[in-house]
Amino acid sequence: MMHLLKYTTGIMLCAVLATACNKPEKEYPNPYQGGKPTLGVKFSQELPTPQNGEVGDVVTYKAEGLLPHKDVLKFYMNGELAQVVSVTDKGISIRIPPNASSGGSLISIGDQLFPAPVFRVTGKVSLDRTFQAGKGTNGFVSSVLATSRNRYLVMGSFTEYGNVGMSDPLYGLILTEKNGAYVPAFKTDSAVGRNGSITAAVQLPDGKFILAGSFSQYGRKSGIANITRIHEGGLLDSTIVRVIPTDPGGDPHDGDHTAEVDNSSRDTVPVFNGGFNGSVRQIFLQGTKVVCIGNLLSYRQYYYPNSTRNNRAVDYRSIGKIARLTLTGDLDSTYHYDLVNHRGKDGPTGSLNDGVLLPDGKLLLVGAFRSFDGVAAGNIARLTAAGDADPGFNAGSGADDIITNVYYNKNTRKLIIAGAFKNYNGKPRPGLAMINEDGSLDETFVPGAFEEGRPYFSGQLSDGKVIVTGTFRKYSGVTREGFMILNPDGKLAQGYNNTGRLNGTITSMMESVTAEGEPAVILTGFISSFDNTGLGGIMRIVLSK
């Protein structure tokens, strides 16, 4: 009976399936019906002839299907309209337009677009292929310091540089030759660890370095508070101090414990005894002192006479995001400090993003703050060489929004600022302004309009030209994808804007020279590519004359 039931159920199931299979399928309308017919345009995968060229050169691309549309098509080279020289059944020839830059091209026919192969526009700016950084770093490079031995100290939050560091991580600090080659003799004992980052450094007259940033260790020594001092060779500058000895335990009558007690009464510690709760953004060498700025909530220092090897006595002082220290880490209470209340002065009400130390010892600060030391300020302020708010600073109302960076050129004696502001001291400035040392606006520099983004970093070269980077796509109507070079009047520098897109964020700039002696600039930050070339954190560009 059970077998019969299974047999009958199987027959019924097959019948149902057969009925379902014979049921006519529902027809749906074609979503593409009524669309425009294809134009039959197709570019070859071959690179154009020539593969690179200057403004005014004729370039030929291989393509099919363009001839029927020769009277209506338009050719754009990285966003700039080019003159069409000729169209055949095998391709198209165009003339490189005046404001062209490297990158992709396309043809528009009506409202249809057809991408063309990448073309490299040659000009006065190019990547320095002699700079031996290889693939660069695998993380952020905050800045580069030129050393007294004609080398570069490279710092940030990375573990690899070129092909170095894959098995033995570098952790944020290396030394390179002037050509970018890694110096293996510089030993850091793994620098600031996997969670650390170095943002700034200065070199002392004796060759040693003071490093600052966000880190709690250097090499194998922990307990460091975001700033320390190292030898020129890379190792921590340390000393031996006396501390409170600890009881070795055990039976006091069982042998001589003198050696154990003596060992516990000494400790090897950093020579630089001082630090901060909060990360350090910048440091500046001012004579025999170091000025520090950043997110500095309080200053801290170990008091070794009341400490043991395992437990430290710590002295804290509240500070207003600015402090000056001695070269061994002591807080200088004569600089931006309230001696009556034994604390730092108020400082900015918001964040400090950047600063520069001027030749006369005055400190210019920028960021996101509406008052400084209790006085109204437009995201910019200046301190005297003694650390007091400077009454002679002539910024007026300052910037009406955040300033992200400031750069000072000692040759031109000008400062340039970039950020999210639209006005400076009541005058229109679209996130970019040149100012004098006293804070007044330099009205000879008039920036154009930015489209689809804004500037984040700017710096003036010694010849007066200005490098600007950011998220913008166009400047004064010309395609400049995140990178451009301006004349001292704010106009695009002819011949210096041929490079393609910058993917990343620039945080520092330093003038340099190539192996052939040509002017060059080292740029660092979060960099993944530039001018259609993959990079990592650091690059050097050539500025041909």
XYZ file of C-alpha atoms in Angstrom:
545
model
C 0.000 0.000 0.000
C 2.849 2.420 0.904
C 4.595 1.744 -2.424
C 1.382 2.454 -4.307
C 0.958 5.785 -2.482
C 4.502 6.880 -3.372
C 3.952 5.832 -7.009
C 0.678 7.786 -7.247
C 2.222 10.901 -5.650
C 5.116 10.774 -8.123
C 2.764 10.641 -11.111
C 0.755 13.620 -9.831
C 3.946 15.676 -9.259
C 5.184 14.975 -12.795
C 1.808 16.017 -14.177
C 1.935 19.315 -12.284
C 5.475 20.001 -13.515
C 4.548 19.150 -17.080
C 1.592 21.529 -16.936
C 3.835 24.272 -15.538
C 6.411 23.693 -18.278
C 3.763 23.931 -21.011
C 2.384 27.194 -19.598
C 3.225 30.093 -21.937
C 5.871 32.524 -20.579
C 4.861 36.078 -19.828
C 6.474 38.572 -22.182
C 7.997 41.772 -20.773
C 8.708 44.901 -22.786
C 12.330 45.499 -23.893
C 13.676 48.299 -21.652
C 16.081 49.372 -24.417
C 13.450 49.539 -27.139
C 13.237 52.983 -28.649
C 16.790 53.888 -27.585
C 19.232 55.673 -29.840
C 21.031 53.463 -32.380
C 24.741 52.901 -31.812
C 26.998 55.171 -33.794
C 29.598 52.513 -34.501
C 32.415 54.586 -33.003
C 35.265 52.586 -31.516
C 38.771 53.661 -30.500
C 41.717 51.331 -30.922
C 43.481 50.152 -27.763
C 46.742 51.295 -29.325
C 48.332 54.424 -27.881
C 48.151 57.562 -30.022
C 50.978 58.754 -32.272
C 53.034 60.301 -30.787
C 52.419 58.977 -27.252
C 53.361 62.318 -25.712
C 53.797 65.851 -26.963
C 53.733 69.576 -26.264
C 51.017 72.161 -26.675
C 50.504 72.757 -30.403
C 51.660 69.306 -31.524
C 49.385 67.193 -33.734
C 48.333 63.807 -32.300
C 46.642 60.976 -34.201
C 44.317 58.417 -32.603
C 43.232 55.226 -34.377
C 39.433 54.852 -34.407
C 36.537 53.540 -36.477
C 33.204 55.128 -37.344
C 34.149 58.799 -36.937
C 33.985 59.917 -40.566
C 30.148 60.236 -40.779
C 30.260 62.556 -37.762
C 33.293 64.684 -38.668
C 31.267 67.898 -38.848
C 29.604 67.562 -35.425
C 32.091 65.739 -33.200
C 34.181 67.499 -30.550
C 37.437 66.247 -29.072
C 38.402 66.975 -25.443
C 41.902 66.336 -24.087
C 41.537 65.881 -20.322
C 38.595 68.279 -20.340
C 40.050 70.896 -22.701
C 38.553 71.379 -26.178
C 41.069 70.560 -28.934
C 41.184 71.610 -32.577
C 40.305 68.750 -34.935
C 42.857 68.694 -37.748
C 41.456 65.798 -39.764
C 39.054 62.850 -39.591
C 39.349 59.705 -41.712
C 37.788 56.270 -41.719
C 40.813 55.079 -39.749
C 41.129 57.743 -37.073
C 41.317 61.366 -36.003
C 44.120 63.918 -35.709
C 43.914 66.808 -33.239
C 46.114 69.676 -32.108
C 47.038 69.781 -28.400
C 45.182 72.797 -26.933
C 46.943 75.577 -24.940
C 45.712 74.477 -21.474
C 45.928 70.720 -22.032
C 47.247 68.373 -19.375
C 48.004 64.665 -19.237
C 45.116 62.273 -18.845
C 42.198 60.697 -20.637
C 40.550 62.146 -23.729
C 37.092 61.744 -25.225
C 34.958 62.559 -28.220
C 31.449 63.905 -27.895
C 28.909 63.384 -30.677
C 25.682 65.007 -29.609
C 25.078 63.720 -26.111
C 27.106 60.538 -26.564
C 30.670 60.266 -25.246
C 33.476 57.968 -26.430
C 36.654 57.681 -24.311
C 40.054 57.761 -26.014
C 43.418 56.415 -24.784
C 45.493 58.351 -22.248
C 47.916 60.943 -23.603
C 50.847 62.538 -21.772
C 51.339 66.256 -22.317
C 54.970 67.258 -21.925
C 55.885 70.593 -20.376
C 58.031 72.126 -17.680
C 56.781 69.847 -14.861
C 57.430 66.118 -14.592
C 58.071 63.405 -12.039
C 61.756 63.057 -11.192
C 62.621 59.542 -12.347
C 66.077 59.822 -10.714
C 64.521 60.067 -7.233
C 65.135 56.607 -5.799
C 62.079 56.225 -3.604
C 60.833 53.293 -5.667
C 57.137 52.746 -4.983
C 57.396 55.156 -2.040
C 55.795 54.311 1.286
C 52.769 52.231 2.184
C 51.313 54.978 4.365
C 51.292 58.657 5.243
C 54.445 60.779 4.970
C 53.950 63.896 7.068
C 57.101 65.798 6.136
C 60.767 65.698 5.143
C 63.624 67.429 6.964
C 66.867 68.348 5.207
C 69.735 67.340 7.535
C 73.128 68.908 8.120
C 74.789 66.020 6.245
C 72.869 66.699 3.028
C 70.379 63.886 3.615
C 66.621 63.724 4.228
C 64.840 62.606 7.390
C 61.498 61.180 6.221
C 58.745 60.807 8.813
C 55.095 59.772 9.057
C 53.097 56.613 9.733
C 54.371 53.948 7.361
C 56.128 50.600 7.632
C 57.698 50.305 4.171
C 59.801 52.512 1.905
C 60.498 51.193 -1.568
C 61.360 47.533 -1.043
C 62.580 48.056 2.538
C 60.508 47.196 5.597
C 58.427 44.275 4.345
C 59.979 41.831 6.833
C 61.335 44.345 9.365
C 58.821 47.246 9.612
C 60.215 50.779 9.664
C 57.423 52.351 11.755
C 57.432 55.965 10.706
C 61.053 57.110 10.377
C 63.873 56.667 7.858
C 66.906 58.520 6.547
C 67.583 58.825 2.814
C 70.305 60.173 0.612
C 69.571 63.335 -1.357
C 68.563 61.164 -4.326
C 65.980 59.345 -2.208
C 67.997 56.155 -1.663
C 67.400 54.472 1.702
C 70.247 54.739 4.262
C 70.491 51.372 6.078
C 73.056 52.690 8.591
C 70.329 54.794 10.249
C 69.123 52.500 13.061
C 65.915 53.357 14.917
C 65.198 50.050 16.664
C 61.749 50.129 14.972
C 61.013 53.801 15.783
C 57.538 54.602 17.145
C 55.770 51.236 16.867
C 52.727 50.149 14.909
C 50.388 52.726 16.469
C 52.712 55.725 16.361
C 53.103 58.596 13.919
C 55.822 61.244 13.598
C 54.636 64.581 12.246
C 57.565 66.960 12.782
C 61.276 67.117 13.547
C 64.088 69.609 14.066
C 67.826 69.048 14.039
C 69.961 70.490 16.822
C 73.401 72.051 16.311
C 75.078 68.888 17.635
C 73.345 66.766 14.961
C 70.742 65.194 17.228
C 67.030 65.324 16.353
C 63.924 66.167 18.335
C 60.907 64.268 17.005
C 57.241 64.959 17.728
C 53.855 63.580 16.766
C 51.567 60.973 18.268
C 53.521 58.126 19.872
C 54.104 56.525 23.272
C 57.317 54.660 22.502
C 60.538 54.992 20.590
C 62.381 51.805 19.799
C 61.933 49.562 22.833
C 61.489 52.386 25.318
C 57.873 53.086 26.333
C 56.402 55.872 28.452
C 57.218 58.595 25.914
C 54.598 61.333 25.547
C 54.571 62.396 21.874
C 58.007 64.038 21.783
C 61.578 62.827 22.310
C 65.232 63.278 21.301
C 67.380 60.872 19.307
C 71.015 60.595 18.251
C 72.055 61.494 14.716
C 72.407 57.764 14.013
C 68.764 57.095 14.894
C 68.840 55.564 18.383
C 67.146 57.105 21.417
C 69.207 59.638 23.364
C 69.139 58.158 26.871
C 70.726 58.537 30.290
C 70.800 56.784 33.684
C 68.924 58.324 36.635
C 68.525 57.446 40.310
C 65.075 56.230 41.402
C 63.619 54.856 44.620
C 64.933 51.295 45.082
C 62.401 48.531 45.457
C 62.448 45.719 48.013
C 63.862 42.614 46.290
C 61.764 40.394 48.564
C 62.829 37.093 50.085
C 64.540 36.450 53.412
C 66.667 39.464 54.395
C 69.043 37.052 56.244
C 69.439 34.820 53.165
C 72.512 36.226 51.403
C 73.513 39.723 50.300
C 70.787 41.640 48.374
C 72.885 44.807 47.954
C 73.390 44.307 44.182
C 69.664 43.794 43.581
C 68.776 46.935 45.541
C 71.449 48.912 43.709
C 70.083 47.764 40.316
C 66.548 48.765 41.248
C 67.732 52.247 42.244
C 68.835 53.065 38.684
C 66.919 53.313 35.446
C 67.786 54.089 31.825
C 65.455 56.817 30.572
C 65.231 59.301 27.673
C 67.369 62.423 28.096
C 64.377 64.431 26.921
C 62.150 64.431 30.006
C 58.949 66.152 28.954
C 55.894 65.554 26.821
C 52.231 66.192 26.243
C 48.814 64.700 26.657
C 47.695 65.269 23.079
C 49.381 65.001 19.690
C 51.975 67.481 18.456
C 51.356 69.044 15.051
C 54.514 71.117 14.538
C 57.744 71.989 16.347
C 60.141 74.884 15.723
C 63.688 75.452 16.906
C 63.856 78.937 18.454
C 67.412 79.498 19.628
C 68.034 76.942 22.380
C 64.333 76.182 22.877
C 61.690 74.180 20.983
C 58.235 75.668 20.385
C 55.477 73.049 20.091
C 51.924 73.423 18.765
C 49.069 70.973 18.339
C 46.275 69.339 20.264
C 48.218 69.854 23.484
C 45.923 69.436 26.477
C 48.620 69.397 29.144
C 52.361 69.198 29.648
C 53.794 66.288 31.610
C 57.197 65.494 33.124
C 58.522 62.615 35.226
C 59.895 63.396 38.683
C 62.448 60.618 39.083
C 63.396 61.198 42.775
C 59.862 60.102 43.714
C 59.670 57.288 41.124
C 60.580 53.635 40.999
C 61.559 51.684 37.911
C 57.958 50.556 37.457
C 55.970 53.476 38.843
C 56.577 57.054 37.771
C 55.692 60.243 39.614
C 54.334 62.674 37.011
C 53.960 66.455 37.163
C 51.204 67.943 34.952
C 50.617 71.513 33.764
C 47.628 72.739 31.768
C 48.636 74.517 28.549
C 46.727 76.225 25.728
C 47.904 74.079 22.790
C 51.214 75.956 22.653
C 54.361 75.415 24.729
C 58.074 76.082 24.622
C 60.490 73.500 26.006
C 64.214 73.345 26.666
C 66.310 70.889 24.673
C 65.993 68.417 27.562
C 62.206 68.738 27.868
C 61.660 71.248 30.693
C 58.672 73.552 30.303
C 59.611 77.193 29.711
C 57.233 79.114 31.954
C 58.252 82.456 30.405
C 56.574 81.605 27.069
C 52.788 81.808 26.609
C 52.325 81.015 30.281
C 50.280 82.483 33.156
C 52.624 82.574 36.152
C 49.871 83.737 38.500
C 47.666 80.702 37.890
C 50.554 78.355 37.030
C 49.108 77.257 33.697
C 49.465 78.005 30.018
C 47.509 80.894 28.533
C 44.169 80.112 26.896
C 45.387 79.958 23.297
C 42.865 79.248 20.520
C 39.261 78.301 21.213
C 39.401 75.694 18.448
C 42.045 73.663 16.669
C 45.517 74.626 15.483
C 46.173 73.233 12.015
C 49.535 74.725 11.124
C 52.104 77.374 11.951
C 55.371 78.968 10.869
C 58.192 80.557 12.819
C 59.172 83.872 11.232
C 62.794 85.097 11.081
C 62.242 87.559 13.951
C 61.124 84.736 16.253
C 57.409 85.505 16.004
C 55.052 82.538 15.599
C 52.168 82.711 13.108
C 49.356 80.222 13.736
C 46.335 79.141 11.665
C 43.435 76.778 12.194
C 39.774 76.822 13.152
C 39.313 79.327 15.992
C 37.321 82.505 16.536
C 39.347 83.810 19.465
C 42.900 83.545 20.736
C 43.937 84.269 24.329
C 40.476 85.747 24.876
C 40.682 88.152 21.916
C 38.611 87.802 18.716
C 40.581 86.191 15.873
C 39.657 85.026 12.384
C 41.369 81.635 12.341
C 44.788 83.287 12.332
C 46.990 84.791 15.060
C 50.590 85.756 15.774
C 52.697 85.553 18.921
C 55.692 87.687 19.749
C 59.085 86.078 20.225
C 58.265 86.013 23.966
C 55.021 84.093 23.367
C 52.489 86.888 23.929
C 49.664 87.799 21.560
C 51.164 90.283 19.103
C 49.277 93.627 19.116
C 51.018 94.621 15.871
C 49.442 91.813 13.868
C 47.337 93.371 11.124
C 45.026 90.556 9.946
C 41.839 92.493 10.721
C 38.899 90.100 10.713
C 41.132 87.397 9.234
C 39.607 84.456 7.366
C 35.878 83.740 7.598
C 36.387 79.952 7.705
C 39.008 77.291 8.400
C 42.628 77.753 7.313
C 44.232 74.372 6.721
C 47.839 75.371 6.032
C 50.266 78.271 5.996
C 53.609 78.417 4.194
C 56.332 81.041 4.538
C 59.003 81.777 1.955
C 62.024 83.529 3.410
C 63.139 84.819 -0.004
C 59.889 86.563 -0.908
C 59.009 87.222 2.773
C 55.408 86.299 1.965
C 52.962 83.836 3.527
C 50.351 81.915 1.597
C 47.331 80.281 3.226
C 44.784 77.748 1.973
C 41.501 76.498 3.386
C 37.731 76.705 3.304
C 37.433 80.491 3.680
C 35.789 82.763 1.117
C 37.015 86.117 2.428
C 40.101 87.491 4.133
C 39.701 90.665 6.137
C 36.498 91.360 4.226
C 37.961 90.905 0.738
C 37.000 87.968 -1.526
C 39.545 85.162 -1.535
C 38.274 81.677 -2.552
C 40.249 79.541 -0.102
C 43.624 80.905 -1.197
C 45.366 84.124 -0.171
C 48.826 85.687 -0.067
C 49.557 87.758 3.031
C 52.411 89.878 4.296
C 54.404 89.175 7.456
C 52.244 91.617 9.414
C 49.050 89.724 8.457
C 47.783 92.215 5.873
C 46.515 90.946 2.528
C 48.866 91.040 -0.462
C 46.465 92.359 -3.081
C 48.822 91.695 -5.999
C 47.968 87.983 -5.715
C 44.412 87.495 -6.980
C 43.335 83.835 -7.187
C 40.790 82.596 -9.713
C 37.680 80.526 -9.079
C 37.832 76.882 -7.989
C 35.298 74.376 -9.323
C 34.209 71.031 -7.837
C 36.397 71.285 -4.762
C 38.772 73.587 -2.890
C 42.462 74.020 -2.057
C 43.919 72.313 1.022
C 47.632 73.053 0.678
C 49.695 75.829 -0.876
C 53.332 76.871 -0.840
C 55.357 79.565 -2.555
C 58.604 78.706 -4.322
C 61.669 80.895 -4.098
C 61.071 82.210 -7.645
C 57.627 83.440 -6.607
C 55.545 80.694 -8.215
C 52.909 79.018 -6.055
C 52.062 75.305 -5.822
C 48.438 74.594 -4.890
C 46.856 71.193 -4.232
C 43.393 70.113 -3.128
C 40.148 68.511 -4.233
C 39.330 70.960 -7.043
C 38.854 69.888 -10.662
C 39.072 73.245 -12.396
C 40.728 76.594 -11.760
C 39.697 79.703 -13.676
C 37.770 77.420 -16.035
C 40.830 75.265 -16.851
C 41.048 71.572 -15.924
C 43.601 71.152 -13.119
C 42.736 68.012 -11.184
C 44.013 68.655 -7.676
C 47.375 70.186 -8.614
C 48.529 73.420 -10.231
C 51.317 75.988 -10.336
C 50.491 79.696 -10.335
C 52.395 82.866 -11.109
C 52.891 85.400 -8.270
C 49.752 87.209 -9.511
C 47.506 84.143 -9.119
C 47.229 83.197 -12.805
C 48.179 79.746 -14.105
C 51.903 79.619 -14.926
C 52.314 78.995 -18.648
C 53.984 75.641 -19.362
C 53.882 74.506 -15.714
C 50.420 72.907 -15.727
C 50.889 69.974 -18.068
C 50.671 67.182 -15.473
C 47.638 64.990 -14.868
C 45.513 64.283 -11.828
C 46.821 64.194 -8.264
C 45.127 61.467 -6.241
C 45.806 62.220 -2.606
C 46.426 65.013 -0.128
C 49.651 67.015 0.164
C 50.792 68.053 3.652
C 54.333 69.353 3.126
C 56.615 70.804 0.472
C 60.385 71.314 0.302
C 62.446 72.784 -2.509
C 65.236 70.568 -3.802
C 67.341 69.859 -6.906
C 67.601 66.840 -9.176
C 70.709 64.744 -9.778
C 71.336 66.990 -12.819
C 70.978 70.150 -10.744
C 67.549 71.169 -12.054
C 65.073 72.846 -9.667
C 62.765 70.336 -8.001
C 60.214 70.069 -5.203
C 59.620 67.196 -2.769
C 55.936 66.781 -1.876
C 54.633 64.468 0.857
C 51.297 63.387 2.293
C 48.658 60.802 1.455
C 49.653 60.291 -2.200
C 48.497 57.328 -4.283
C 49.183 58.618 -7.802
C 50.231 61.669 -9.777
C 50.289 62.318 -13.515
C 48.915 58.806 -14.226
C 51.727 57.163 -12.217
C 51.225 55.139 -9.040
C 53.108 56.495 -6.019
C 53.208 56.179 -2.247
C 53.388 59.081 0.191
C 56.316 60.972 -1.355
C 57.408 62.280 -4.751
C 59.857 64.719 -6.289
C 58.832 66.784 -9.289
C 61.150 68.561 -11.695
C 60.515 72.211 -12.586
C 62.385 72.793 -15.826
C 63.441 76.333 -16.636
